[in-house]
Amino acid sequence: TMPGYQGPKGETGRYRWANVDPGHEVELEIDLPEGCVASDIFVRILPDRVLVRLLGDEVIDDTLLNRVDPDESSWEIRGSRLVVLLQK
């Protein structure tokens, strides 16, 4: 998350999250396994659920507390991390 960020955030055993733009955007951050490239990443964003698989291993399959807009949501690789941007 952004340095100095003080808003809602949390961490599980598999990923970190932050409500970077409260009410509008949630960012999920997952450490990528060694050797994992974009073609090894599967991300599915539904209005009430997010699913992430890395190298065929399910990392996230969670029901979301608040609905998101799948068409506006996206994901990207930042260095050795996968970042999923969930737009509400």
PDB file of C-alpha atoms in Angstrom:
ATOM      1  CA  THR A   1       0.000   0.000   0.000  1.00  0.00           C
ATOM      2  CA  MET A   2       0.986   3.598  -0.302  1.00  0.00           C
ATOM      3  CA  PRO A   3       3.582   4.828   2.219  1.00  0.00           C
ATOM      4  CA  GLY A   4       1.897   6.601   5.098  1.00  0.00           C
ATOM      5  CA  TYR A   5      -1.509   5.181   4.198  1.00  0.00           C
ATOM      6  CA  GLN A   6      -3.714   5.240   7.299  1.00  0.00           C
ATOM      7  CA  GLY A   7      -7.132   4.120   6.056  1.00  0.00           C
ATOM      8  CA  PRO A   8      -8.892   0.772   6.454  1.00  0.00           C
ATOM      9  CA  LYS A   9      -6.534  -2.114   5.752  1.00  0.00           C
ATOM     10  CA  GLY A  10      -5.844  -5.680   6.797  1.00  0.00           C
ATOM     11  CA  GLU A  11      -3.812  -8.779   6.219  1.00  0.00           C
ATOM     12  CA  THR A  12      -4.540 -12.485   5.931  1.00  0.00           C
ATOM     13  CA  GLY A  13      -2.092 -15.341   5.612  1.00  0.00           C
ATOM     14  CA  ARG A  14      -2.210 -15.054   1.815  1.00  0.00           C
ATOM     15  CA  TYR A  15      -2.758 -11.412   0.953  1.00  0.00           C
ATOM     16  CA  ARG A  16      -2.971  -7.815   2.173  1.00  0.00           C
ATOM     17  CA  TRP A  17      -5.758  -5.360   1.421  1.00  0.00           C
ATOM     18  CA  ALA A  18      -6.337  -1.641   1.745  1.00  0.00           C
ATOM     19  CA  ASN A  19      -9.337   0.586   1.115  1.00  0.00           C
ATOM     20  CA  VAL A  20      -7.177   3.055  -0.844  1.00  0.00           C
ATOM     21  CA  ASP A  21     -10.070   5.265  -1.926  1.00  0.00           C
ATOM     22  CA  PRO A  22     -12.688   4.689   0.806  1.00  0.00           C
ATOM     23  CA  GLY A  23     -16.052   3.869  -0.677  1.00  0.00           C
ATOM     24  CA  HIS A  24     -14.624   3.561  -4.197  1.00  0.00           C
ATOM     25  CA  GLU A  25     -11.565   1.317  -4.448  1.00  0.00           C
ATOM     26  CA  VAL A  26     -10.058  -1.613  -2.568  1.00  0.00           C
ATOM     27  CA  GLU A  27      -6.576  -2.882  -3.399  1.00  0.00           C
ATOM     28  CA  LEU A  28      -5.548  -6.505  -2.783  1.00  0.00           C
ATOM     29  CA  GLU A  29      -1.832  -7.273  -2.772  1.00  0.00           C
ATOM     30  CA  ILE A  30      -0.446 -10.802  -3.129  1.00  0.00           C
ATOM     31  CA  ASP A  31       3.212 -11.846  -3.140  1.00  0.00           C
ATOM     32  CA  LEU A  32       3.950 -13.780  -6.317  1.00  0.00           C
ATOM     33  CA  PRO A  33       5.732 -17.136  -6.053  1.00  0.00           C
ATOM     34  CA  GLU A  34       9.217 -17.377  -7.557  1.00  0.00           C
ATOM     35  CA  GLY A  35       9.000 -17.760 -11.342  1.00  0.00           C
ATOM     36  CA  CYS A  36       5.321 -16.772 -11.564  1.00  0.00           C
ATOM     37  CA  VAL A  37       4.558 -14.752 -14.722  1.00  0.00           C
ATOM     38  CA  ALA A  38       1.378 -13.150 -16.082  1.00  0.00           C
ATOM     39  CA  SER A  39       0.347 -16.327 -17.923  1.00  0.00           C
ATOM     40  CA  ASP A  40       0.413 -18.211 -14.563  1.00  0.00           C
ATOM     41  CA  ILE A  41      -2.097 -15.775 -13.048  1.00  0.00           C
ATOM     42  CA  PHE A  42      -5.875 -16.258 -13.161  1.00  0.00           C
ATOM     43  CA  VAL A  43      -8.061 -13.493 -11.745  1.00  0.00           C
ATOM     44  CA  ARG A  44     -11.864 -13.517 -11.872  1.00  0.00           C
ATOM     45  CA  ILE A  45     -13.753 -10.556 -10.445  1.00  0.00           C
ATOM     46  CA  LEU A  46     -17.506 -10.902  -9.972  1.00  0.00           C
ATOM     47  CA  PRO A  47     -19.835  -8.312  -8.388  1.00  0.00           C
ATOM     48  CA  ASP A  48     -19.764 -10.154  -5.034  1.00  0.00           C
ATOM     49  CA  ARG A  49     -16.734 -12.447  -5.257  1.00  0.00           C
ATOM     50  CA  VAL A  50     -13.042 -12.474  -6.199  1.00  0.00           C
ATOM     51  CA  LEU A  51     -11.033 -15.530  -7.267  1.00  0.00           C
ATOM     52  CA  VAL A  52      -7.242 -15.585  -7.731  1.00  0.00           C
ATOM     53  CA  ARG A  53      -5.115 -18.559  -8.761  1.00  0.00           C
ATOM     54  CA  LEU A  54      -1.331 -18.500  -9.062  1.00  0.00           C
ATOM     55  CA  LEU A  55       0.399 -21.414 -10.809  1.00  0.00           C
ATOM     56  CA  GLY A  56      -2.901 -23.326 -10.490  1.00  0.00           C
ATOM     57  CA  ASP A  57      -3.009 -22.794  -6.703  1.00  0.00           C
ATOM     58  CA  GLU A  58      -6.109 -21.056  -5.363  1.00  0.00           C
ATOM     59  CA  VAL A  59      -4.941 -18.068  -3.322  1.00  0.00           C
ATOM     60  CA  ILE A  60      -8.207 -16.153  -2.917  1.00  0.00           C
ATOM     61  CA  ASP A  61     -11.799 -17.313  -3.290  1.00  0.00           C
ATOM     62  CA  ASP A  62     -13.729 -14.899  -1.117  1.00  0.00           C
ATOM     63  CA  THR A  63     -17.175 -13.386  -1.018  1.00  0.00           C
ATOM     64  CA  LEU A  64     -16.895  -9.598  -0.913  1.00  0.00           C
ATOM     65  CA  LEU A  65     -18.436  -7.524   1.840  1.00  0.00           C
ATOM     66  CA  ASN A  66     -19.517  -4.862  -0.659  1.00  0.00           C
ATOM     67  CA  ARG A  67     -20.361  -5.274  -4.336  1.00  0.00           C
ATOM     68  CA  VAL A  68     -17.799  -4.171  -6.911  1.00  0.00           C
ATOM     69  CA  ASP A  69     -17.946  -3.287 -10.617  1.00  0.00           C
ATOM     70  CA  PRO A  70     -16.130  -6.092 -12.488  1.00  0.00           C
ATOM     71  CA  ASP A  71     -15.860  -3.996 -15.680  1.00  0.00           C
ATOM     72  CA  GLU A  72     -14.026  -1.196 -13.865  1.00  0.00           C
ATOM     73  CA  SER A  73     -11.893  -3.513 -11.711  1.00  0.00           C
ATOM     74  CA  SER A  74      -8.502  -4.764 -12.899  1.00  0.00           C
ATOM     75  CA  TRP A  75      -5.215  -6.372 -11.895  1.00  0.00           C
ATOM     76  CA  GLU A  76      -1.546  -5.720 -12.577  1.00  0.00           C
ATOM     77  CA  ILE A  77       1.898  -6.967 -11.642  1.00  0.00           C
ATOM     78  CA  ARG A  78       3.990  -4.562  -9.569  1.00  0.00           C
ATOM     79  CA  GLY A  79       7.471  -5.992  -9.166  1.00  0.00           C
ATOM     80  CA  SER A  80       7.080  -9.286  -7.291  1.00  0.00           C
ATOM     81  CA  ARG A  81       3.456  -8.615  -6.306  1.00  0.00           C
ATOM     82  CA  LEU A  82       0.063  -9.066  -7.908  1.00  0.00           C
ATOM     83  CA  VAL A  83      -2.222  -6.106  -7.232  1.00  0.00           C
ATOM     84  CA  VAL A  84      -5.983  -6.484  -7.758  1.00  0.00           C
ATOM     85  CA  LEU A  85      -7.913  -3.204  -7.917  1.00  0.00           C
ATOM     86  CA  LEU A  86     -11.570  -3.608  -6.993  1.00  0.00           C
ATOM     87  CA  GLN A  87     -13.718  -0.635  -8.018  1.00  0.00           C
ATOM     88  CA  LYS A  88     -17.002  -0.214  -6.141  1.00  0.00           C
TER      89      LYS A  88
END
